[in-house]
Amino acid sequence: MALRNRTGRRRAKGQSLPLIGLMIVVLVGMVGLSVDVGNTFNQERQTTSAVNAASLAAMNTVIRRTTSASNQDVYNSIVSSLNANGVEVAADGIATGSKRRIEAYYMDAQGKPVGAITADGSVIPANVAYVQVLISGNVDTYFARVVGRNELPIKASGYAGQCAMGDGVFPLGVDKALLDGTNFIKTLDVNPADTMPDDGWRTIQSGAFIGKTARHVYVHDGSSQPGSFGFLRWKESAISAQDLEASLLGTGNLSSGFNEAPEPLLGNNPQVDPNYPTQPGTLNEGDWVYGTPGWKQGGQDPLDQLIASKTKMTLAIYDQTVSQGSNTSFHVVEFGSFVMLGQGSDNGKKYFDLAYLGSAYRLMTACSTSPVPPNENDCCELLGSVSMLPEYQIIPTTVQPIQYVVVLDQSGSMGSNFSGGGASTANPSRLSTAKQALTTLINLTNMPGSPTALPNSPSDVMALIGFSDTIVTHNFSNGSRFTNSTSELITEVNSRGTMNTTNGALGLYNAYLTLDSAPTEVEYPVGSGVMYKYKPMVLFITDGVSNQFFHTSKTTSSVDSSDTSTYASGNACKSNGDILNNAPCQTSAVGGVFTTTIRINNVNTTVGLQRPITQAINVSTDYLKSKGYQVFVIALSSMDATGLKTDVPSFPHYFRQVAALVKYPDGTTNLDTVVKDINGIVQSGRCQNGVDTATTNTMLAGQLPQPVQLDSGATLAYPKVGKVTVTNSSTGYSASEYITADTSGKLSYRFAHVPPGIYSLTAELYYKHPKEPAGVGIRVYTMFSDTQSSNRVGALTVELANSASLRPGSLTPSIQRNLDMRLGADPCAGV
């Protein structure tokens, strides 16, 4: 009879098999996981040993660096040490398989990062007190794969600093000027006939120190600053003969305590270094050490013992001394190994006879430290997607005509020569030099009668606007402000003279009015129905600071002069005697807004006017550049170019300054050269800017067709297409990560660990548009789209804090900052 369960139902055969199978899987998974965890723990322990050794190797490289040593040397020492200890480093920084990702940082005495250790040739920071090396990666599993764990993570970090110097270091200083790094410098033989080496200099011919150099090193007697040798003291209070004797006995007493002398203010060091000393309470290179004045009789007995025993001594080598007597201090630049062979007196000057054995770097080594000094926070992950607005060149198959608008300063100062004096044949005025350059420009255009005119193409046209505190325009014989008659243009240019003061905004605004009312295209040939779009450009030439107020209701003259009466009480500009030539005061940021009443549409209206330079910037930005007009600026003389240099022109490289006049044998000047250069940008190839209709965050392999060499020495190759760098100006911390494309071409970047703080973020993205003409290389996108102002900015501010949220799959506080990148220069620049 079949057994029944308590409910009376018959138990089906094989009902327990699935449960047993599931239990077996769980048991195998648990056993396998414990085996894999043990294996991971063992590898992490080995990795910890390796990372400790790597940090020591890096710190020793820092300690023993030469003047030519670089970041690359420290990085190489880390990689070599890890390889020697069985750790394979991922060259691209991505941990895969048995390859590990390494990160390494320099830190100061307070544990703050002062730079990343990377494979580049940059300079090693001066205030390095510790080195941190971190390793991360994954260990493949065996049994745990049953439960879906194909790998387990490992991570280790190691810290190293400089070991404190102690036994064998004695308080005696030797002047670096006596040494060439390996020997005492041979002294000049004043009297060769006496067959005696001067100052006892010689090469030791026998004994334990054969081949080493020796000489008399004269002792400072306390009456003036130390010469070639001085007694030191490890503490400010250790000034007695007994203190000196204690520091010279046996192996010295440096290990009993040390405090640095304060850093003095010197001509080449006008400010105290906030990072001095790098390791308080420990004798190091770069420390200032207290001196002991003169010869103290109490130190004679231990000195005799050092001479008798031929003890190898580590002594400080100094390059500077300050003050006298008990206030003397020495600047230590390195340490050397010496032996005291004897002592004596030469014409009343006491000396020690020293043999120099070489650098004492072998006594200066790195020691492992705990991670207490470096402040290791669980922060922060920084990541984001990267997009761009692709730009490229368009080279039309037909020639695009140019609309030139020349805005010429005709203020009184244009009558002076470039040095500010009276004009002469030998030293012509700025205005006459500008007239010659404009004649050069006219002859370079594509106009009938120009030597450079192109056949079978639409003609360029030009307008001329003169400005001072009023506007001078001209309608040519065709009834328009624009003409293509070179003879009429040259005649009009040569007719211009000087007038009054300077209103740059007035001149620029009239350039806008002139272009805005002009045709935007021309039919060529006439009657053909074929239309060509004009390429408008503005050439603004001035020699002085804009100092007249402008308002759009007054298009032919200034509103008022920005003199001292227009500044608020308490503003420093109010008492400036040369206010009309003071560029900062003619900006609103310094001078403030001027409130006045002007007549608008026959109604007295109160208005707040920005200062003249700010007005010129605003007119260029709001009326010219916003319409796509190219704006070039030429500053004549050594005038203050505030505003002109970066804000009025379309791009910074569209600004040129001719501070002094240079005349060439052919009669041309350096201003002619500048005009030719600018015209080359505008005319050559008649390049047009091509811009895609929308941003993209995708890049395919063909859009980075060949590797790119970065300034750091690293090479980018797809899928690495750019680099993002974060820099904390307060701590000196800086780190970089690549912008990478995933399998679908999507662009992103990620910093796995950045300490909390406020960072400046910069980036560079390399891309070649498929529509670029042949011969055009890869472009670099270095600017960001500022969503608030719609302008392009070179850096973004990112704040990282432990209060950031955790993203899925991460235990590190995360900040997501997506980057929308723009080209850093006009695609047609230089074409």
Coordinates of C-alpha atoms in Angstrom, one line a residue, residues 325-815:
G325 CA 76.1 85.9 14.5
S326 CA 73.3 84.0 16.3
N327 CA 70.8 85.1 13.7
T328 CA 72.7 83.3 10.8
S329 CA 70.8 80.7 8.9
F330 CA 71.7 78.5 6.0
H331 CA 69.6 77.3 3.1
V332 CA 70.2 73.5 2.6
V333 CA 70.0 72.3 -1.0
E334 CA 71.4 68.8 -0.6
F335 CA 73.5 66.5 1.6
G336 CA 77.0 65.1 1.0
S337 CA 79.2 62.5 2.5
F338 CA 82.5 63.8 3.9
V339 CA 85.5 62.7 6.0
M340 CA 87.4 65.1 8.2
L341 CA 91.1 64.4 7.7
G342 CA 92.6 67.1 9.9
Q343 CA 92.4 70.8 10.9
G344 CA 94.8 73.7 10.9
S345 CA 95.3 77.4 10.4
D346 CA 96.4 79.4 7.4
N347 CA 97.4 83.0 8.1
G348 CA 95.2 82.9 11.1
K349 CA 92.2 81.4 9.3
K350 CA 91.1 78.1 10.8
Y351 CA 90.2 75.3 8.5
F352 CA 89.2 71.7 8.4
D353 CA 90.8 69.4 5.8
L354 CA 87.8 67.6 4.3
A355 CA 87.6 64.8 1.8
Y356 CA 84.4 64.7 -0.3
L357 CA 83.0 61.2 -0.9
G358 CA 80.0 62.3 -3.0
S359 CA 76.3 62.7 -2.6
A360 CA 74.6 61.4 0.5
Y361 CA 71.4 60.4 -1.3
R362 CA 71.9 56.8 -0.1
L363 CA 71.2 58.0 3.4
M364 CA 68.0 59.8 2.2
T365 CA 65.4 57.1 1.5
A366 CA 61.7 56.7 1.4
C367 CA 59.6 55.1 4.2
S368 CA 56.2 53.6 4.1
T369 CA 53.6 55.6 6.0
S370 CA 50.0 55.1 7.0
P371 CA 47.3 56.8 5.0
V372 CA 46.7 59.2 7.9
P373 CA 48.5 62.3 6.4
P374 CA 46.8 62.0 3.0
N375 CA 43.2 62.7 3.5
E376 CA 41.5 59.9 1.7
N377 CA 37.8 60.7 1.3
D378 CA 35.2 58.4 -0.2
C379 CA 34.6 61.0 -2.9
C380 CA 33.9 61.6 -5.7
E381 CA 32.9 60.1 -9.0
L382 CA 32.6 62.6 -11.9
L383 CA 31.1 61.5 -15.1
G384 CA 29.0 62.6 -18.1
S385 CA 28.2 62.4 -21.7
V386 CA 30.0 64.5 -24.3
S387 CA 28.3 66.2 -27.2
M388 CA 29.5 68.8 -29.8
L389 CA 28.2 71.0 -32.6
P390 CA 30.3 69.9 -35.6
E391 CA 31.8 72.7 -37.7
Y392 CA 33.7 72.6 -40.9
Q393 CA 34.9 74.6 -43.9
I394 CA 32.9 75.3 -47.0
I395 CA 35.0 76.3 -50.0
P396 CA 32.5 77.5 -52.7
T397 CA 33.2 76.6 -56.3
T398 CA 32.6 80.2 -57.2
V399 CA 34.1 83.3 -55.5
Q400 CA 32.1 84.9 -52.7
P401 CA 32.3 88.7 -52.8
I402 CA 33.4 90.6 -49.7
Q403 CA 31.7 93.6 -48.1
Y404 CA 34.4 95.6 -46.4
V405 CA 33.5 98.3 -43.9
V406 CA 36.6 100.2 -42.7
V407 CA 36.0 102.1 -39.4
L408 CA 38.9 104.6 -39.2
D409 CA 39.8 106.6 -36.0
Q410 CA 40.1 110.2 -37.0
S411 CA 40.7 111.6 -33.4
G412 CA 43.3 114.2 -32.8
S413 CA 45.9 111.7 -31.5
M414 CA 46.0 110.0 -35.0
G415 CA 48.0 113.1 -36.0
S416 CA 50.9 112.0 -33.7
N417 CA 53.7 109.6 -34.7
F418 CA 53.8 106.1 -33.1
S419 CA 55.9 107.4 -30.2
G420 CA 53.4 110.2 -29.4
G421 CA 55.4 113.1 -30.9
G422 CA 55.0 115.3 -33.9
A423 CA 54.8 113.8 -37.3
S424 CA 57.6 114.1 -39.9
T425 CA 58.7 112.5 -43.1
A426 CA 61.0 110.2 -41.2
N427 CA 58.4 109.5 -38.5
P428 CA 55.0 109.8 -40.1
S429 CA 51.7 110.2 -38.3
R430 CA 49.5 107.2 -37.4
L431 CA 46.8 108.5 -39.7
S432 CA 49.1 108.8 -42.8
T433 CA 50.5 105.3 -42.1
A434 CA 46.9 104.0 -41.8
K435 CA 46.0 105.7 -45.1
Q436 CA 48.9 103.9 -46.8
A437 CA 47.8 100.6 -45.4
L438 CA 44.2 101.1 -46.5
T439 CA 45.5 101.8 -50.0
T440 CA 47.4 98.5 -49.8
L441 CA 44.1 96.8 -48.7
I442 CA 42.1 98.4 -51.6
N443 CA 44.7 97.1 -54.1
L444 CA 44.3 93.6 -52.6
T445 CA 40.6 93.4 -53.1
N446 CA 38.7 91.8 -56.0
M447 CA 37.6 95.1 -57.5
P448 CA 38.0 96.5 -61.1
G449 CA 41.3 98.2 -61.4
S450 CA 42.9 96.2 -58.5
P451 CA 46.0 94.2 -59.4
T452 CA 44.5 91.2 -57.7
A453 CA 41.1 91.4 -59.4
L454 CA 39.7 88.0 -60.5
P455 CA 38.1 87.7 -63.9
N456 CA 34.5 86.3 -64.3
S457 CA 33.6 86.8 -60.6
P458 CA 31.4 89.2 -58.6
S459 CA 33.2 92.3 -57.3
D460 CA 34.1 93.1 -53.7
V461 CA 32.7 96.4 -52.3
M462 CA 34.0 98.8 -49.6
A463 CA 32.6 101.5 -47.3
L464 CA 34.6 104.0 -45.3
I465 CA 33.5 105.4 -41.9
G466 CA 35.5 107.9 -40.0
F467 CA 34.9 108.6 -36.3
S468 CA 36.1 110.8 -33.5
D469 CA 33.3 112.3 -31.3
T470 CA 31.3 112.6 -34.6
I471 CA 30.9 110.4 -37.6
V472 CA 32.2 111.0 -41.1
T473 CA 30.6 108.9 -43.9
H474 CA 30.7 109.2 -47.7
N475 CA 28.3 108.4 -50.5
F476 CA 30.2 107.5 -53.7
S477 CA 29.3 108.4 -57.2
N478 CA 26.9 105.5 -57.4
G479 CA 24.8 107.0 -54.6
S480 CA 25.8 104.3 -52.1
R481 CA 28.2 104.1 -49.1
F482 CA 29.7 101.1 -50.9
T483 CA 31.7 101.2 -54.0
N484 CA 33.9 98.9 -56.1
S485 CA 35.9 101.9 -57.6
T486 CA 39.4 101.7 -56.3
S487 CA 40.2 105.2 -57.5
E488 CA 37.3 106.7 -55.6
L489 CA 38.1 104.7 -52.5
I490 CA 41.8 105.8 -52.5
T491 CA 40.8 109.4 -53.1
E492 CA 38.3 109.3 -50.1
V493 CA 40.9 107.6 -47.8
N494 CA 43.5 110.3 -48.6
S495 CA 41.0 113.1 -47.9
R496 CA 40.5 112.1 -44.2
G497 CA 42.1 114.3 -41.5
T498 CA 42.0 114.4 -37.7
M499 CA 39.2 115.8 -35.6
N500 CA 38.5 115.6 -31.8
T501 CA 38.1 112.8 -29.3
T502 CA 37.4 109.0 -29.5
N503 CA 34.0 107.3 -29.6
G504 CA 34.6 103.7 -30.7
A505 CA 31.0 102.6 -30.1
L506 CA 29.7 105.3 -32.4
G507 CA 32.0 104.1 -35.2
L508 CA 31.1 100.5 -34.7
Y509 CA 27.4 101.2 -34.6
N510 CA 27.6 103.1 -37.9
A511 CA 29.3 100.1 -39.4
Y512 CA 26.3 98.1 -38.3
L513 CA 23.9 100.6 -39.8
T514 CA 25.9 100.6 -43.0
L515 CA 25.8 96.8 -43.4
D516 CA 22.3 96.4 -42.1
S517 CA 21.0 98.7 -44.9
A518 CA 23.2 97.3 -47.6
P519 CA 22.2 94.5 -50.0
T520 CA 23.2 91.1 -48.7
E521 CA 23.7 89.6 -52.2
V522 CA 24.6 90.6 -55.7
E523 CA 23.5 89.4 -59.1
Y524 CA 26.4 88.3 -61.4
P525 CA 26.5 88.6 -64.3
V526 CA 23.8 91.3 -64.3
G527 CA 20.6 89.9 -65.7
S528 CA 21.7 86.2 -65.3
G529 CA 19.6 85.6 -62.2
V530 CA 22.6 84.1 -60.4
M531 CA 22.9 85.6 -57.0
Y532 CA 26.0 85.7 -54.8
K533 CA 25.8 86.2 -51.0
Y534 CA 28.2 88.9 -49.7
K535 CA 30.7 88.0 -46.9
P536 CA 30.6 91.1 -44.6
M537 CA 33.7 92.1 -42.6
V538 CA 34.4 95.2 -40.4
L539 CA 38.0 96.5 -40.0
F540 CA 38.2 98.8 -36.9
I541 CA 41.4 100.9 -36.7
T542 CA 42.0 103.1 -33.7
D543 CA 44.9 104.5 -31.7
G544 CA 43.3 105.5 -28.4
V545 CA 40.9 104.7 -25.5
S546 CA 37.2 105.2 -26.3
N547 CA 36.1 108.0 -23.9
Q548 CA 32.9 109.4 -25.4
F549 CA 29.4 108.2 -24.4
F550 CA 27.2 106.7 -27.1
H551 CA 23.4 106.1 -27.4
T552 CA 21.6 104.6 -30.4
S553 CA 19.3 107.6 -30.6
K554 CA 22.3 109.7 -31.6
T555 CA 24.0 108.1 -34.6
T556 CA 26.2 111.0 -35.8
S557 CA 27.8 112.3 -32.6
S558 CA 28.6 111.6 -29.0
V559 CA 26.2 112.1 -26.0
D560 CA 28.9 113.4 -23.7
S561 CA 32.5 113.0 -22.7
S562 CA 33.4 110.4 -20.0
D563 CA 35.3 112.9 -17.9
T564 CA 35.8 113.1 -14.1
S565 CA 32.5 114.9 -13.6
T566 CA 30.6 111.7 -14.7
Y567 CA 31.9 109.5 -12.0
A568 CA 30.2 108.9 -8.6
S569 CA 31.7 110.3 -5.4
G570 CA 34.2 107.9 -3.9
N571 CA 35.1 106.3 -7.2
A572 CA 38.9 106.4 -7.7
C573 CA 38.4 107.5 -11.3
K574 CA 36.9 110.8 -10.2
S575 CA 40.3 112.1 -9.2
N576 CA 42.3 110.7 -12.2
G577 CA 44.0 113.6 -14.0
D578 CA 44.3 111.6 -17.3
I579 CA 40.8 110.0 -17.2
L580 CA 40.2 110.2 -21.0
N581 CA 43.2 107.9 -21.6
N582 CA 42.6 105.6 -18.6
A583 CA 41.2 102.4 -20.2
P584 CA 40.1 100.6 -17.0
C585 CA 38.1 103.8 -15.9
Q586 CA 36.4 103.8 -19.3
T587 CA 34.9 100.4 -18.5
S588 CA 31.7 100.0 -16.5
A589 CA 33.4 97.4 -14.3
V590 CA 35.7 100.1 -12.8
G591 CA 34.0 103.4 -13.7
G592 CA 30.4 102.4 -13.1
V593 CA 27.3 103.5 -15.0
F594 CA 26.7 107.2 -15.8
T595 CA 23.1 108.4 -15.4
T596 CA 22.1 111.4 -17.5
T597 CA 19.3 112.9 -19.4
I598 CA 19.2 113.0 -23.2
R599 CA 16.5 113.9 -25.7
I600 CA 14.9 110.9 -27.4
N601 CA 12.1 111.5 -29.9
N602 CA 11.9 115.1 -28.6
V603 CA 11.4 113.9 -25.1
N604 CA 13.9 114.4 -22.3
T605 CA 14.7 110.9 -21.1
T606 CA 16.8 109.7 -18.2
V607 CA 19.2 106.9 -19.2
G608 CA 22.0 104.9 -17.6
L609 CA 25.0 104.8 -19.9
Q610 CA 27.7 102.1 -19.7
R611 CA 31.3 103.4 -20.0
P612 CA 32.6 104.0 -23.5
I613 CA 34.8 100.9 -23.8
T614 CA 32.0 98.7 -22.4
Q615 CA 29.7 100.3 -25.0
A616 CA 32.1 99.5 -27.8
I617 CA 32.2 95.9 -26.7
N618 CA 28.4 95.7 -26.4
V619 CA 27.9 97.2 -29.9
S620 CA 30.3 94.8 -31.4
T621 CA 28.7 91.8 -29.6
D622 CA 25.0 92.8 -30.0
Y623 CA 25.0 94.4 -33.4
L624 CA 27.9 93.1 -35.4
K625 CA 29.1 89.6 -34.2
S626 CA 25.5 88.5 -33.5
K627 CA 24.7 89.1 -37.2
G628 CA 27.7 86.9 -38.3
Y629 CA 29.8 89.9 -39.4
Q630 CA 33.5 89.3 -39.0
V631 CA 35.1 92.0 -36.8
F632 CA 38.9 92.7 -37.0
V633 CA 40.7 95.2 -34.8
I634 CA 44.0 97.0 -35.3
A635 CA 45.4 99.0 -32.4
L636 CA 48.0 101.6 -33.3
S637 CA 50.7 102.7 -30.9
S638 CA 51.3 101.2 -27.5
M639 CA 47.8 102.1 -26.3
D640 CA 46.0 100.1 -23.5
A641 CA 44.0 97.6 -25.5
T642 CA 41.6 96.8 -22.7
G643 CA 38.4 95.4 -24.4
L644 CA 39.8 95.7 -27.9
K645 CA 42.1 92.7 -27.5
T646 CA 39.6 90.0 -26.6
D647 CA 36.0 91.4 -26.7
V648 CA 35.5 93.6 -29.7
P649 CA 37.0 91.3 -32.4
S650 CA 35.1 88.1 -33.4
F651 CA 38.1 86.0 -32.2
P652 CA 41.2 86.9 -30.2
H653 CA 43.4 86.2 -33.2
Y654 CA 41.4 88.9 -35.1
F655 CA 43.1 91.5 -33.0
R656 CA 46.5 93.0 -34.0
Q657 CA 48.5 95.7 -32.3
V658 CA 51.2 97.8 -34.1
A659 CA 52.9 99.3 -31.1
A660 CA 55.8 100.9 -33.0
L661 CA 56.3 101.7 -36.7
V662 CA 58.7 99.6 -38.8
K663 CA 59.5 100.9 -42.3
Y664 CA 60.8 98.4 -44.9
P665 CA 63.1 99.2 -47.9
D666 CA 60.3 98.9 -50.4
G667 CA 58.4 101.8 -48.7
T668 CA 55.9 99.6 -46.9
T669 CA 55.5 99.3 -43.1
N670 CA 54.6 96.7 -40.6
L671 CA 51.0 98.0 -40.7
D672 CA 50.8 97.1 -44.4
T673 CA 51.9 93.6 -43.4
V674 CA 49.1 93.4 -40.8
V675 CA 46.5 94.5 -43.3
K676 CA 47.7 91.9 -45.8
D677 CA 47.5 89.3 -43.1
I678 CA 44.0 90.2 -42.2
N679 CA 42.9 90.3 -45.8
G680 CA 44.4 86.9 -46.3
I681 CA 42.1 85.5 -43.6
V682 CA 39.1 87.2 -45.2
Q683 CA 39.8 86.5 -48.9
S684 CA 42.0 83.5 -49.4
G685 CA 39.8 80.6 -50.6
R686 CA 36.7 82.6 -49.7
C687 CA 36.1 80.1 -47.0
Q688 CA 32.6 79.9 -45.4
N689 CA 31.8 78.4 -42.0
G690 CA 29.8 75.2 -42.2
V691 CA 27.8 74.2 -39.1
D692 CA 25.6 71.1 -38.5
T693 CA 22.0 71.8 -37.7
A694 CA 22.2 70.0 -34.3
T695 CA 24.6 68.7 -31.7
T696 CA 25.7 65.1 -31.6
N697 CA 27.2 62.9 -29.0
T698 CA 28.3 60.2 -31.4
M699 CA 31.6 59.8 -33.2
L700 CA 32.6 57.0 -35.5
A701 CA 36.1 55.7 -36.1
G702 CA 36.5 57.4 -39.4
Q703 CA 35.9 60.8 -37.8
L704 CA 39.3 60.5 -35.9
P705 CA 41.1 59.0 -38.9
Q706 CA 44.6 59.0 -37.5
P707 CA 46.2 59.2 -34.0
V708 CA 46.7 62.6 -32.4
Q709 CA 49.8 63.5 -30.4
L710 CA 48.9 65.4 -27.2
D711 CA 51.1 68.1 -25.6
S712 CA 51.6 65.7 -22.7
G713 CA 53.2 63.2 -25.0
A714 CA 50.3 60.8 -24.9
T715 CA 48.7 59.6 -28.1
L716 CA 44.9 59.5 -28.8
A717 CA 43.5 56.9 -31.1
Y718 CA 39.9 55.8 -31.5
P719 CA 37.9 55.0 -29.3
K720 CA 39.9 57.5 -27.2
V721 CA 38.9 60.8 -28.8
G722 CA 39.7 63.5 -26.2
K723 CA 40.6 64.4 -22.7
V724 CA 38.9 66.0 -19.7
T725 CA 41.0 67.7 -17.0
V726 CA 39.9 68.9 -13.6
T727 CA 42.1 71.3 -11.6
N728 CA 41.7 72.6 -8.0
S729 CA 43.6 75.8 -7.8
S730 CA 43.3 75.8 -4.0
T731 CA 45.0 72.4 -3.5
G732 CA 47.0 72.1 -6.7
Y733 CA 45.3 68.8 -7.4
S734 CA 44.9 68.0 -11.1
A735 CA 43.8 64.9 -12.9
S736 CA 42.8 63.9 -16.5
E737 CA 40.6 61.2 -18.0
Y738 CA 39.9 60.3 -21.6
I739 CA 36.8 61.0 -23.6
T740 CA 35.9 57.6 -25.1
A741 CA 33.4 56.3 -27.7
D742 CA 31.5 53.1 -26.8
T743 CA 30.7 50.4 -29.3
S744 CA 27.9 52.5 -30.8
G745 CA 30.1 55.7 -30.9
K746 CA 28.5 57.4 -27.9
L747 CA 30.9 59.8 -26.2
S748 CA 31.4 60.0 -22.4
Y749 CA 34.1 60.5 -19.7
R750 CA 34.4 59.3 -16.1
F751 CA 36.7 60.1 -13.1
A752 CA 36.4 57.2 -10.6
H753 CA 37.8 59.2 -7.7
V754 CA 38.3 62.9 -7.3
P755 CA 38.7 64.5 -3.8
P756 CA 36.0 66.9 -2.7
G757 CA 36.4 70.5 -3.7
I758 CA 35.7 73.2 -6.4
Y759 CA 37.3 72.4 -9.7
S760 CA 37.9 74.1 -13.0
L761 CA 37.0 71.6 -15.8
T762 CA 38.6 71.9 -19.3
A763 CA 38.4 69.5 -22.2
E764 CA 39.7 68.8 -25.7
L765 CA 37.8 66.7 -28.2
Y766 CA 39.3 65.8 -31.6
Y767 CA 37.1 65.4 -34.6
K768 CA 37.1 65.6 -38.4
H769 CA 33.9 66.4 -40.2
P770 CA 33.1 64.2 -43.2
K771 CA 32.4 67.4 -45.2
E772 CA 35.8 69.0 -44.6
P773 CA 37.7 69.9 -47.8
A774 CA 40.7 67.8 -48.8
G775 CA 43.8 68.7 -46.9
V776 CA 42.1 69.9 -43.8
G777 CA 43.2 68.1 -40.6
I778 CA 41.5 67.1 -37.4
R779 CA 40.0 69.9 -35.4
V780 CA 40.1 70.3 -31.7
Y781 CA 37.0 71.4 -29.8
T782 CA 38.1 73.1 -26.6
M783 CA 35.1 75.4 -25.7
F784 CA 31.8 74.8 -24.0
S785 CA 28.4 76.1 -24.8
D786 CA 27.3 78.3 -21.8
T787 CA 23.5 77.7 -21.7
Q788 CA 22.9 80.8 -19.7
S789 CA 24.7 83.3 -22.0
S790 CA 24.8 81.3 -25.3
N791 CA 28.5 82.2 -25.4
R792 CA 31.5 79.9 -25.7
V793 CA 33.5 79.5 -22.5
G794 CA 36.9 77.8 -22.1
A795 CA 36.3 76.2 -18.6
L796 CA 33.4 75.1 -16.4
T797 CA 33.2 75.1 -12.6
V798 CA 32.3 71.8 -11.0
E799 CA 31.8 71.4 -7.2
L800 CA 32.3 67.9 -5.8
A801 CA 31.1 67.1 -2.3
N802 CA 30.3 64.0 -0.2
S803 CA 26.6 65.1 -0.2
A804 CA 26.3 64.0 -3.9
S805 CA 23.9 61.2 -4.7
L806 CA 24.9 57.7 -5.4
R807 CA 24.2 56.5 -8.9
P808 CA 23.1 52.9 -9.6
G809 CA 25.9 50.4 -9.4
S810 CA 28.3 52.8 -7.5
L811 CA 29.1 53.2 -3.9
T812 CA 30.9 56.5 -4.5
P813 CA 29.1 59.9 -4.4
S814 CA 28.6 60.9 -8.1
I815 CA 28.3 64.1 -9.9

